[in-house]
Amino acid sequence: MTTPLLEVADLAAGYDDALVLHGVSLTAAREQIVAIVGPNGAGKSTLLKAIYGLVRPRAGSVRLAGVDVTGERPDRLTRRGMGFVPQIDNVFPTLTVAENLHIGSLVLPRAERQAELERMLELFPLLAERRRQRAGSLSGGQRKLVALARALVARPQLLLLDEPSAGLSPLAIDLVFEKLLEIRALGIGVVMVEQNARRALALSDTGYVLDMGRNAHSGPGPALLDDPRVVELYLGGSRRTASSSTSTSTPSGMNPPTK
Ligand SMILES: Nc1ncnc2c1ncn2[C@@H]1O[C@H](COP(=O)(O)OP(=O)(O)OP(=O)(O)O)[C@@H](O)[C@H]1O
Ligand SMILES: [Mg+2]
C-alpha cells in the first residue's frame, strides 16, 4: 500500500479545559476530495485547525506523506506542502488580487514566484481580469477564488478548506466546487469541511461524518448519501418519499409519520 498523503490517527484536541476532539481519525490521498460533514459544533473546524497546527493536539498524530508533523507550526506546514484556507479572513481585502497571490508565493524560492503566479492566473481567468482590483471590492465568490488561488500558488500537496461554499450564491457555489474538481485533477489532495453536506458528499471521493468530536460514519461520499442512518440523522431526512412499507393503511399522498 502506498503511504497516504494525510493520515490523522486518534487526534484529540480542544480549547483550555474543553476537549472537543475525542480521537478522530481520517485519511486522504493525492488527487482525492475528502468531505467532512456533521452538525454545528461537532468539531469540524477544530479538526482542521488541529491538523494545521493552530490548535495543539493533546493526543494522536498527524502524518503528511508519511512524515509525523503533529503539532508543527502552520508556517512550517505550509512549507511542507499543507495549505489551509479558513472560512473567513482568508484574503487581504485592501491588497489587490495580484498582491494577495504574491504573498501566497513568498514561501517559494524567489526565482519561481512569478511563473507560479502566472500559472494561477491561467487557472483562474476570472482573477486574471481583476488582478489589479482590491480583493475587498470583489464579490464573495470571487474573493473565495482569491483565497483558493493564494493557497495554491504555494504549490501545496494538500489543501485544507473550511466551508468553501459558505455565504456564496448558488452560482458562486457551482464555480467554487468546479474549481475543486480542477484542483483535484492537478494531483492535489483536498480536505474540506462543508455545511452544504449533500453537495460536498456527492463530489467527494471519501466522506466523514463527525459528531460530538468523534467519527460517526465514513465511506465513499456518494455511498454516505445513500446510507439511511446518515440521511436521517445528519442530512435532514430523505428527499425522496420513504420506500413503501408493507402497511396498506397509509392513505396515498401522505407520508408515513416520522420517528
Ligand atoms: N476558540 C475557541 N475557544 C473555545 N471553544 C471553542 C473555540 N472554537 C470552538 N470552540 C468550541 O468547540 C466546539 C467545536 O467547535 P467547531 O468550531 O470545531 O465546530 P464545527 O463543527 O466547525 O461547527 P460549525 O458547523 O458551527 O462551524 C464548539 O463547542 C465550540 O463552541
Ligand atoms: Mg466550523
Short mmCIF file of C-alpha atoms and ligand atoms in Angstrom, two decimals:
data_model
loop_
_atom_site.label_atom_id
_atom_site.label_comp_id
_atom_site.label_asym_id
_atom_site.label_seq_id
_atom_site.Cartn_x
_atom_site.Cartn_y
_atom_site.Cartn_z
CA MET A 1 0.00 0.00 0.00
CA THR A 2 1.26 3.48 -0.80
CA THR A 3 1.69 5.99 2.01
CA PRO A 4 -1.41 8.18 2.37
CA LEU A 5 -0.96 11.89 1.74
CA LEU A 6 -2.61 12.71 5.06
CA GLU A 7 -3.09 10.32 7.93
CA VAL A 8 -4.77 11.56 11.07
CA ALA A 9 -4.92 8.99 13.87
CA ASP A 10 -6.88 9.27 17.12
CA LEU A 11 -6.48 13.03 17.27
CA ALA A 12 -7.62 14.70 20.48
CA ALA A 13 -7.70 18.48 20.82
CA GLY A 14 -9.67 21.31 22.37
CA TYR A 15 -9.57 24.71 24.00
CA ASP A 16 -8.41 25.28 27.58
CA ASP A 17 -10.37 22.81 29.71
CA ALA A 18 -12.77 21.78 26.97
CA LEU A 19 -11.80 18.76 24.95
CA VAL A 20 -13.54 18.98 21.56
CA LEU A 21 -11.99 16.16 19.54
CA HIS A 22 -12.03 12.81 21.31
CA GLY A 23 -9.86 10.74 18.99
CA VAL A 24 -10.67 11.47 15.36
CA SER A 25 -9.07 9.56 12.51
CA LEU A 26 -9.07 10.22 8.78
CA THR A 27 -7.05 9.52 5.68
CA ALA A 28 -6.70 11.47 2.45
CA ALA A 29 -4.88 10.57 -0.74
CA ARG A 30 -3.45 12.64 -3.57
CA GLU A 31 -5.96 13.54 -6.24
CA GLN A 32 -8.82 12.94 -3.81
CA ILE A 33 -11.51 15.14 -2.35
CA VAL A 34 -12.40 14.33 1.25
CA ALA A 35 -15.50 15.94 2.73
CA ILE A 36 -16.03 16.33 6.47
CA VAL A 37 -19.64 16.99 7.43
CA GLY A 38 -21.58 16.95 10.67
CA PRO A 39 -23.74 19.05 12.98
CA ASN A 40 -22.77 22.51 14.21
CA GLY A 41 -20.24 22.26 17.00
CA ALA A 42 -19.18 18.73 16.04
CA GLY A 43 -15.56 19.89 15.91
CA LYS A 44 -15.05 20.10 12.16
CA SER A 45 -13.20 23.42 12.21
CA THR A 46 -11.26 22.34 15.27
CA LEU A 47 -10.14 19.24 13.38
CA LEU A 48 -8.73 21.32 10.51
CA LYS A 49 -7.06 23.68 13.00
CA ALA A 50 -5.52 20.78 14.89
CA ILE A 51 -4.18 19.29 11.66
CA TYR A 52 -2.73 22.68 10.63
CA GLY A 53 -1.12 23.39 13.99
CA LEU A 54 -3.45 26.23 15.01
CA VAL A 55 -4.79 24.18 17.91
CA ARG A 56 -2.34 21.97 19.76
CA PRO A 57 -3.17 18.26 19.59
CA ARG A 58 -3.30 16.61 23.04
CA ALA A 59 -3.10 13.07 21.74
CA GLY A 60 -2.92 11.24 18.46
CA SER A 61 -0.90 12.03 15.36
CA VAL A 62 -0.90 13.81 12.02
CA ARG A 63 1.29 12.45 9.23
CA LEU A 64 1.86 14.24 5.94
CA ALA A 65 3.16 11.94 3.22
CA GLY A 66 4.46 9.61 5.91
CA VAL A 67 6.20 12.29 7.97
CA ASP A 68 4.99 12.91 11.52
CA VAL A 69 4.02 16.60 11.64
CA THR A 70 1.84 16.50 14.75
CA GLY A 71 1.62 19.95 16.33
CA GLU A 72 4.04 21.54 13.88
CA ARG A 73 3.66 25.29 13.30
CA PRO A 74 1.43 26.45 10.43
CA ASP A 75 4.21 28.25 8.54
CA ARG A 76 6.35 25.13 8.63
CA LEU A 77 3.44 23.02 7.45
CA THR A 78 2.87 25.41 4.56
CA ARG A 79 6.49 24.92 3.52
CA ARG A 80 5.96 21.17 3.68
CA GLY A 81 3.03 21.46 1.28
CA MET A 82 0.00 21.74 3.52
CA GLY A 83 -2.26 24.70 2.71
CA PHE A 84 -5.16 25.98 4.80
CA VAL A 85 -7.98 28.30 3.78
CA PRO A 86 -10.01 29.42 6.81
CA GLN A 87 -13.71 30.14 6.48
CA ILE A 88 -13.33 33.89 6.99
CA ASP A 89 -10.49 36.41 6.81
CA ASN A 90 -8.82 34.42 4.07
CA VAL A 91 -7.78 37.34 1.84
CA PHE A 92 -6.18 40.74 2.45
CA PRO A 93 -9.07 43.00 1.42
CA THR A 94 -7.04 46.20 0.95
CA LEU A 95 -4.48 44.47 -1.30
CA THR A 96 -5.04 43.70 -4.97
CA VAL A 97 -5.65 40.21 -6.31
CA ALA A 98 -2.07 40.10 -7.64
CA GLU A 99 -0.66 41.25 -4.29
CA ASN A 100 -2.65 38.57 -2.45
CA LEU A 101 -1.21 35.93 -4.76
CA HIS A 102 2.27 37.38 -4.37
CA ILE A 103 2.02 36.96 -0.60
CA GLY A 104 0.96 33.36 -1.10
CA SER A 105 4.01 32.78 -3.29
CA LEU A 106 6.52 34.03 -0.70
CA VAL A 107 7.19 30.53 0.60
CA LEU A 108 8.60 29.62 -2.83
CA PRO A 109 12.17 30.33 -3.95
CA ARG A 110 12.23 33.87 -5.37
CA ALA A 111 13.05 32.69 -8.91
CA GLU A 112 9.92 30.54 -9.08
CA ARG A 113 7.34 33.01 -7.79
CA GLN A 114 6.46 34.87 -10.98
CA ALA A 115 5.90 31.70 -13.02
CA GLU A 116 3.69 30.27 -10.31
CA LEU A 117 1.68 33.48 -10.12
CA GLU A 118 1.09 33.38 -13.86
CA ARG A 119 0.05 29.75 -13.66
CA MET A 120 -2.58 30.74 -11.08
CA LEU A 121 -3.94 33.50 -13.29
CA GLU A 122 -4.29 30.91 -16.07
CA LEU A 123 -6.12 28.56 -13.74
CA PHE A 124 -8.38 31.42 -12.59
CA PRO A 125 -9.11 33.54 -15.68
CA LEU A 126 -11.73 35.41 -13.68
CA LEU A 127 -8.99 36.64 -11.38
CA ALA A 128 -6.63 37.46 -14.24
CA GLU A 129 -9.15 40.05 -15.45
CA ARG A 130 -9.28 41.50 -11.96
CA ARG A 131 -5.64 41.21 -10.95
CA ARG A 132 -5.32 44.94 -10.20
CA GLN A 133 -8.55 45.20 -8.21
CA ARG A 134 -8.57 45.21 -4.44
CA ALA A 135 -9.71 41.83 -3.10
CA GLY A 136 -12.17 43.65 -0.82
CA SER A 137 -14.03 45.05 -3.84
CA LEU A 138 -14.79 41.60 -5.28
CA SER A 139 -17.94 39.52 -4.81
CA GLY A 140 -17.97 36.77 -2.17
CA GLY A 141 -17.44 34.08 -4.80
CA GLN A 142 -14.55 35.92 -6.41
CA ARG A 143 -12.94 36.50 -3.02
CA LYS A 144 -13.21 32.77 -2.33
CA LEU A 145 -11.34 32.14 -5.58
CA VAL A 146 -8.63 34.58 -4.48
CA ALA A 147 -8.30 32.65 -1.21
CA LEU A 148 -8.02 29.35 -3.11
CA ALA A 149 -5.50 30.78 -5.57
CA ARG A 150 -3.46 32.30 -2.75
CA ALA A 151 -3.18 28.87 -1.11
CA LEU A 152 -2.49 27.11 -4.43
CA VAL A 153 0.28 29.45 -5.51
CA ALA A 154 2.43 27.93 -2.74
CA ARG A 155 2.19 24.58 -4.64
CA PRO A 156 0.58 22.54 -1.85
CA GLN A 157 0.24 18.77 -1.95
CA LEU A 158 -2.72 19.04 0.39
CA LEU A 159 -5.32 21.77 0.76
CA LEU A 160 -7.49 22.10 3.88
CA LEU A 161 -10.64 24.17 3.27
CA ASP A 162 -13.07 25.31 5.95
CA GLU A 163 -16.53 25.84 4.44
CA PRO A 164 -15.50 26.86 0.92
CA SER A 165 -19.14 27.41 -0.12
CA ALA A 166 -20.35 29.31 2.97
CA GLY A 167 -22.08 32.61 2.27
CA LEU A 168 -21.95 32.22 -1.52
CA SER A 169 -24.74 32.49 -4.08
CA PRO A 170 -25.78 29.23 -5.80
CA LEU A 171 -23.91 30.30 -8.93
CA ALA A 172 -20.75 31.08 -6.95
CA ILE A 173 -21.04 27.73 -5.16
CA ASP A 174 -21.04 25.97 -8.53
CA LEU A 175 -17.97 27.95 -9.52
CA VAL A 176 -16.06 27.04 -6.36
CA PHE A 177 -17.00 23.34 -6.46
CA GLU A 178 -15.99 23.16 -10.15
CA LYS A 179 -12.62 24.62 -9.19
CA LEU A 180 -12.20 21.96 -6.51
CA LEU A 181 -12.53 19.28 -9.19
CA GLU A 182 -9.86 21.05 -11.25
CA ILE A 183 -7.64 21.31 -8.18
CA ARG A 184 -8.03 17.58 -7.57
CA ALA A 185 -7.09 16.92 -11.20
CA LEU A 186 -3.80 18.75 -10.56
CA GLY A 187 -2.92 15.88 -8.21
CA ILE A 188 -3.64 17.79 -5.01
CA GLY A 189 -5.48 16.27 -2.07
CA VAL A 190 -8.42 18.37 -0.88
CA VAL A 191 -9.88 18.03 2.62
CA MET A 192 -12.89 20.26 3.10
CA VAL A 193 -15.38 20.91 5.84
CA GLU A 194 -18.83 21.72 4.45
CA GLN A 195 -22.26 22.73 5.73
CA ASN A 196 -23.51 22.05 2.24
CA ALA A 197 -23.28 18.35 3.10
CA ARG A 198 -25.21 16.85 0.18
CA ARG A 199 -23.27 18.76 -2.48
CA ALA A 200 -19.97 18.08 -0.75
CA LEU A 201 -20.55 14.34 -0.29
CA ALA A 202 -21.81 14.00 -3.86
CA LEU A 203 -18.48 15.13 -5.30
CA SER A 204 -16.14 13.70 -2.67
CA ASP A 205 -14.16 10.50 -3.00
CA THR A 206 -14.37 9.94 0.73
CA GLY A 207 -16.72 11.43 3.26
CA TYR A 208 -16.53 11.57 7.04
CA VAL A 209 -19.42 12.38 9.33
CA LEU A 210 -18.16 13.89 12.55
CA ASP A 211 -20.43 14.02 15.59
CA MET A 212 -19.52 15.34 19.05
CA GLY A 213 -15.82 15.16 18.29
CA ARG A 214 -15.88 11.56 17.13
CA ASN A 215 -16.03 9.70 13.82
CA ALA A 216 -19.65 8.71 13.27
CA HIS A 217 -19.63 7.41 9.69
CA SER A 218 -17.25 7.26 6.76
CA GLY A 219 -17.15 5.87 3.27
CA PRO A 220 -17.25 6.95 -0.37
CA GLY A 221 -19.11 10.30 -0.44
CA PRO A 222 -21.99 9.18 -2.69
CA ALA A 223 -22.42 5.99 -0.63
CA LEU A 224 -22.94 8.07 2.52
CA LEU A 225 -25.68 9.95 0.69
CA ASP A 226 -27.42 6.61 0.23
CA ASP A 227 -26.94 5.49 3.84
CA PRO A 228 -30.30 5.87 5.60
CA ARG A 229 -28.63 6.40 9.01
CA VAL A 230 -26.58 9.28 7.64
CA VAL A 231 -29.53 10.77 5.76
CA GLU A 232 -31.90 10.50 8.71
CA LEU A 233 -29.57 11.82 11.39
CA TYR A 234 -27.33 14.26 9.56
CA LEU A 235 -28.88 15.33 6.29
CA GLY A 236 -32.34 16.23 7.49
CA GLY A 237 -34.23 13.19 6.24
CA SER A 238 -34.70 11.76 2.78
CA ARG A 239 -35.55 13.93 -0.20
CA ARG A 240 -37.41 11.03 -1.77
CA THR A 241 -40.61 9.54 -0.40
CA ALA A 242 -39.86 6.76 2.05
CA SER A 243 -39.92 3.38 0.34
CA SER A 244 -43.35 1.79 0.57
CA SER A 245 -43.95 -0.18 3.72
CA THR A 246 -45.99 -3.35 3.94
CA SER A 247 -48.71 -1.42 5.71
CA THR A 248 -51.64 -0.53 3.48
CA SER A 249 -53.17 1.87 5.94
CA THR A 250 -51.26 4.95 4.77
CA PRO A 251 -53.54 6.96 2.54
CA SER A 252 -51.97 7.70 -0.82
CA GLY A 253 -50.29 11.07 -1.00
CA MET A 254 -49.45 11.10 2.71
CA ASN A 255 -46.05 10.36 4.14
CA PRO A 256 -45.81 7.88 6.96
CA PRO A 257 -45.23 9.61 10.31
CA THR A 258 -41.58 10.34 11.01
CA LYS A 259 -39.99 8.98 14.14
N1 LIG B 1 -11.66 29.38 20.15
C1 LIG B 1 -12.48 28.61 20.88
N2 LIG B 1 -12.44 28.62 22.23
C2 LIG B 1 -13.27 27.83 22.96
N3 LIG B 1 -14.14 26.96 22.44
C3 LIG B 1 -14.23 26.90 21.10
C4 LIG B 1 -13.40 27.71 20.25
N4 LIG B 1 -13.71 27.42 18.96
C5 LIG B 1 -14.67 26.47 19.01
N5 LIG B 1 -14.98 26.16 20.28
C6 LIG B 1 -15.96 25.15 20.72
O1 LIG B 1 -15.56 23.88 20.21
C7 LIG B 1 -16.67 23.13 19.76
C8 LIG B 1 -16.47 22.72 18.32
O2 LIG B 1 -16.39 23.89 17.52
P1 LIG B 1 -16.02 23.84 15.98
O3 LIG B 1 -15.96 25.25 15.52
O4 LIG B 1 -14.83 22.98 15.77
O5 LIG B 1 -17.29 23.10 15.38
P2 LIG B 1 -17.77 22.97 13.87
O6 LIG B 1 -18.12 21.54 13.66
O7 LIG B 1 -16.79 23.59 12.97
O8 LIG B 1 -19.12 23.83 13.92
P3 LIG B 1 -19.80 24.75 12.79
O9 LIG B 1 -20.54 23.79 11.89
O10 LIG B 1 -20.73 25.61 13.57
O11 LIG B 1 -18.73 25.50 12.08
C9 LIG B 1 -17.90 24.01 19.99
O12 LIG B 1 -18.49 23.61 21.18
C10 LIG B 1 -17.32 25.39 20.10
O13 LIG B 1 -18.11 26.20 20.93
MG MG B 2 -16.83 25.19 11.65
#
